[in-house]
């Protein structure tokens, strides 16, 4: 199947992604490089109006432990 139409935005920063999520509420989903959302969209089990790509946001590039 073909997914329902959606808009795509590559977030420029974590703050930009948060603003987009706040603006679009439940109509937006975050895409971070995983592939579980795409099959769900093809089967129309998920139909977000907006995909927010955070894969290139520098401050979200890794995980670090502080104070451990």
PDB file of N, CA, C and O in Angstrom, residues 10-44:
ATOM      1  N   UNK A  10      12.700  18.671   8.236  1.00  0.00           N
ATOM      2  CA  UNK A  10      13.949  18.304   8.906  1.00  0.00           C
ATOM      3  C   UNK A  10      14.202  19.363   9.972  1.00  0.00           C
ATOM      4  O   UNK A  10      14.435  20.538   9.652  1.00  0.00           O
ATOM      5  N   UNK A  11      14.134  18.968  11.224  1.00  0.00           N
ATOM      6  CA  UNK A  11      14.334  19.916  12.321  1.00  0.00           C
ATOM      7  C   UNK A  11      15.764  20.439  12.304  1.00  0.00           C
ATOM      8  O   UNK A  11      16.708  19.690  12.062  1.00  0.00           O
ATOM      9  N   UNK A  12      15.901  21.720  12.592  1.00  0.00           N
ATOM     10  CA  UNK A  12      17.219  22.364  12.616  1.00  0.00           C
ATOM     11  C   UNK A  12      17.871  22.274  13.985  1.00  0.00           C
ATOM     12  O   UNK A  12      19.087  22.406  14.108  1.00  0.00           O
ATOM     13  N   UNK A  13      17.057  22.060  15.024  1.00  0.00           N
ATOM     14  CA  UNK A  13      17.558  21.970  16.394  1.00  0.00           C
ATOM     15  C   UNK A  13      16.517  21.227  17.226  1.00  0.00           C
ATOM     16  O   UNK A  13      15.389  21.005  16.776  1.00  0.00           O
ATOM     17  N   UNK A  14      16.902  20.889  18.450  1.00  0.00           N
ATOM     18  CA  UNK A  14      15.950  20.250  19.358  1.00  0.00           C
ATOM     19  C   UNK A  14      14.795  21.196  19.652  1.00  0.00           C
ATOM     20  O   UNK A  14      13.628  20.780  19.695  1.00  0.00           O
ATOM     21  N   UNK A  15      15.104  22.480  19.840  1.00  0.00           N
ATOM     22  CA  UNK A  15      14.056  23.466  20.111  1.00  0.00           C
ATOM     23  C   UNK A  15      13.082  23.569  18.933  1.00  0.00           C
ATOM     24  O   UNK A  15      11.869  23.680  19.141  1.00  0.00           O
ATOM     25  N   UNK A  16      13.598  23.518  17.710  1.00  0.00           N
ATOM     26  CA  UNK A  16      12.748  23.563  16.516  1.00  0.00           C
ATOM     27  C   UNK A  16      11.809  22.359  16.494  1.00  0.00           C
ATOM     28  O   UNK A  16      10.609  22.487  16.215  1.00  0.00           O
ATOM     29  N   UNK A  17      12.339  21.169  16.792  1.00  0.00           N
ATOM     30  CA  UNK A  17      11.518  19.952  16.821  1.00  0.00           C
ATOM     31  C   UNK A  17      10.425  20.058  17.885  1.00  0.00           C
ATOM     32  O   UNK A  17       9.265  19.703  17.639  1.00  0.00           O
ATOM     33  N   UNK A  18      10.783  20.566  19.054  1.00  0.00           N
ATOM     34  CA  UNK A  18       9.804  20.717  20.133  1.00  0.00           C
ATOM     35  C   UNK A  18       8.722  21.712  19.738  1.00  0.00           C
ATOM     36  O   UNK A  18       7.531  21.485  19.984  1.00  0.00           O
ATOM     37  N   UNK A  19       9.116  22.814  19.107  1.00  0.00           N
ATOM     38  CA  UNK A  19       8.132  23.801  18.641  1.00  0.00           C
ATOM     39  C   UNK A  19       7.171  23.187  17.624  1.00  0.00           C
ATOM     40  O   UNK A  19       5.959  23.429  17.677  1.00  0.00           O
ATOM     41  N   UNK A  20       7.710  22.396  16.696  1.00  0.00           N
ATOM     42  CA  UNK A  20       6.862  21.750  15.690  1.00  0.00           C
ATOM     43  C   UNK A  20       5.893  20.769  16.334  1.00  0.00           C
ATOM     44  O   UNK A  20       4.717  20.700  15.966  1.00  0.00           O
ATOM     45  N   UNK A  21       6.378  19.995  17.301  1.00  0.00           N
ATOM     46  CA  UNK A  21       5.503  19.052  18.004  1.00  0.00           C
ATOM     47  C   UNK A  21       4.403  19.783  18.759  1.00  0.00           C
ATOM     48  O   UNK A  21       3.245  19.359  18.747  1.00  0.00           O
ATOM     49  N   UNK A  22       4.753  20.885  19.400  1.00  0.00           N
ATOM     50  CA  UNK A  22       3.750  21.660  20.140  1.00  0.00           C
ATOM     51  C   UNK A  22       2.714  22.267  19.193  1.00  0.00           C
ATOM     52  O   UNK A  22       1.522  22.289  19.493  1.00  0.00           O
ATOM     53  N   UNK A  23       3.176  22.729  18.038  1.00  0.00           N
ATOM     54  CA  UNK A  23       2.287  23.365  17.067  1.00  0.00           C
ATOM     55  C   UNK A  23       1.329  22.365  16.427  1.00  0.00           C
ATOM     56  O   UNK A  23       0.163  22.671  16.173  1.00  0.00           O
ATOM     57  N   UNK A  24       1.810  21.157  16.162  1.00  0.00           N
ATOM     58  CA  UNK A  24       1.005  20.184  15.416  1.00  0.00           C
ATOM     59  C   UNK A  24       0.376  19.108  16.288  1.00  0.00           C
ATOM     60  O   UNK A  24      -0.339  18.245  15.774  1.00  0.00           O
ATOM     61  N   UNK A  25       0.672  19.112  17.565  1.00  0.00           N
ATOM     62  CA  UNK A  25       0.024  18.231  18.536  1.00  0.00           C
ATOM     63  C   UNK A  25       0.105  16.763  18.103  1.00  0.00           C
ATOM     64  O   UNK A  25       1.179  16.277  17.785  1.00  0.00           O
ATOM     65  N   UNK A  26      -1.024  16.070  18.070  1.00  0.00           N
ATOM     66  CA  UNK A  26      -1.045  14.639  17.741  1.00  0.00           C
ATOM     67  C   UNK A  26      -0.938  14.363  16.250  1.00  0.00           C
ATOM     68  O   UNK A  26      -0.905  13.201  15.844  1.00  0.00           O
ATOM     69  N   UNK A  27      -0.877  15.396  15.421  1.00  0.00           N
ATOM     70  CA  UNK A  27      -0.786  15.213  13.977  1.00  0.00           C
ATOM     71  C   UNK A  27       0.654  15.036  13.497  1.00  0.00           C
ATOM     72  O   UNK A  27       0.883  14.861  12.301  1.00  0.00           O
ATOM     73  N   UNK A  28       1.618  15.087  14.421  1.00  0.00           N
ATOM     74  CA  UNK A  28       3.039  14.984  14.053  1.00  0.00           C
ATOM     75  C   UNK A  28       3.680  13.769  14.711  1.00  0.00           C
ATOM     76  O   UNK A  28       3.310  13.382  15.818  1.00  0.00           O
ATOM     77  N   UNK A  29       4.643  13.194  14.008  1.00  0.00           N
ATOM     78  CA  UNK A  29       5.443  12.090  14.534  1.00  0.00           C
ATOM     79  C   UNK A  29       6.905  12.409  14.283  1.00  0.00           C
ATOM     80  O   UNK A  29       7.266  13.027  13.287  1.00  0.00           O
ATOM     81  N   UNK A  30       7.762  11.930  15.193  1.00  0.00           N
ATOM     82  CA  UNK A  30       9.197  12.153  15.082  1.00  0.00           C
ATOM     83  C   UNK A  30       9.832  10.976  14.362  1.00  0.00           C
ATOM     84  O   UNK A  30       9.542   9.821  14.660  1.00  0.00           O
ATOM     85  N   UNK A  31      10.695  11.284  13.419  1.00  0.00           N
ATOM     86  CA  UNK A  31      11.447  10.288  12.667  1.00  0.00           C
ATOM     87  C   UNK A  31      12.915  10.481  13.018  1.00  0.00           C
ATOM     88  O   UNK A  31      13.465  11.564  12.847  1.00  0.00           O
ATOM     89  N   UNK A  32      13.536   9.412  13.539  1.00  0.00           N
ATOM     90  CA  UNK A  32      14.916   9.554  14.008  1.00  0.00           C
ATOM     91  C   UNK A  32      15.839   8.518  13.377  1.00  0.00           C
ATOM     92  O   UNK A  32      16.886   8.214  13.921  1.00  0.00           O
ATOM     93  N   UNK A  33      15.461   7.963  12.255  1.00  0.00           N
ATOM     94  CA  UNK A  33      16.326   7.006  11.582  1.00  0.00           C
ATOM     95  C   UNK A  33      15.831   5.572  11.658  1.00  0.00           C
ATOM     96  O   UNK A  33      16.281   4.720  10.922  1.00  0.00           O
ATOM     97  N   UNK A  34      14.906   5.296  12.559  1.00  0.00           N
ATOM     98  CA  UNK A  34      14.350   3.948  12.653  1.00  0.00           C
ATOM     99  C   UNK A  34      13.400   3.667  11.514  1.00  0.00           C
ATOM    100  O   UNK A  34      13.031   4.558  10.753  1.00  0.00           O
ATOM    101  N   UNK A  35      13.006   2.432  11.390  1.00  0.00           N
ATOM    102  CA  UNK A  35      12.159   2.065  10.258  1.00  0.00           C
ATOM    103  C   UNK A  35      10.817   1.477  10.677  1.00  0.00           C
ATOM    104  O   UNK A  35      10.076   1.003   9.840  1.00  0.00           O
ATOM    105  N   UNK A  36      10.458   1.516  11.948  1.00  0.00           N
ATOM    106  CA  UNK A  36       9.197   0.913  12.361  1.00  0.00           C
ATOM    107  C   UNK A  36       7.987   1.749  11.961  1.00  0.00           C
ATOM    108  O   UNK A  36       6.901   1.212  11.759  1.00  0.00           O
ATOM    109  N   UNK A  37       8.142   3.055  11.835  1.00  0.00           N
ATOM    110  CA  UNK A  37       7.012   3.907  11.474  1.00  0.00           C
ATOM    111  C   UNK A  37       6.609   3.739  10.007  1.00  0.00           C
ATOM    112  O   UNK A  37       5.423   3.747   9.674  1.00  0.00           O
ATOM    113  N   UNK A  38       7.581   3.557   9.127  1.00  0.00           N
ATOM    114  CA  UNK A  38       7.284   3.488   7.693  1.00  0.00           C
ATOM    115  C   UNK A  38       6.383   2.307   7.322  1.00  0.00           C
ATOM    116  O   UNK A  38       5.406   2.493   6.585  1.00  0.00           O
ATOM    117  N   UNK A  39       6.637   1.090   7.801  1.00  0.00           N
ATOM    118  CA  UNK A  39       5.697  -0.007   7.488  1.00  0.00           C
ATOM    119  C   UNK A  39       4.295   0.253   8.042  1.00  0.00           C
ATOM    120  O   UNK A  39       3.305  -0.079   7.396  1.00  0.00           O
ATOM    121  N   UNK A  40       4.221   0.871   9.221  1.00  0.00           N
ATOM    122  CA  UNK A  40       2.904   1.187   9.783  1.00  0.00           C
ATOM    123  C   UNK A  40       2.172   2.205   8.908  1.00  0.00           C
ATOM    124  O   UNK A  40       0.951   2.122   8.745  1.00  0.00           O
ATOM    125  N   UNK A  41       2.919   3.142   8.343  1.00  0.00           N
ATOM    126  CA  UNK A  41       2.304   4.131   7.454  1.00  0.00           C
ATOM    127  C   UNK A  41       1.836   3.483   6.163  1.00  0.00           C
ATOM    128  O   UNK A  41       0.779   3.829   5.637  1.00  0.00           O
ATOM    129  N   UNK A  42       2.619   2.540   5.642  1.00  0.00           N
ATOM    130  CA  UNK A  42       2.215   1.863   4.403  1.00  0.00           C
ATOM    131  C   UNK A  42       0.940   1.060   4.599  1.00  0.00           C
ATOM    132  O   UNK A  42       0.128   0.931   3.684  1.00  0.00           O
ATOM    133  N   UNK A  43       0.766   0.487   5.793  1.00  0.00           N
ATOM    134  CA  UNK A  43      -0.448  -0.264   6.092  1.00  0.00           C
ATOM    135  C   UNK A  43      -1.578   0.641   6.588  1.00  0.00           C
ATOM    136  O   UNK A  43      -2.654   0.167   6.911  1.00  0.00           O
ATOM    137  N   UNK A  44      -1.292   1.933   6.669  1.00  0.00           N
ATOM    138  CA  UNK A  44      -2.238   2.947   7.144  1.00  0.00           C
ATOM    139  C   UNK A  44      -2.662   2.716   8.589  1.00  0.00           C
ATOM    140  O   UNK A  44      -3.746   3.093   9.006  1.00  0.00           O
TER     141      UNK A  44
END
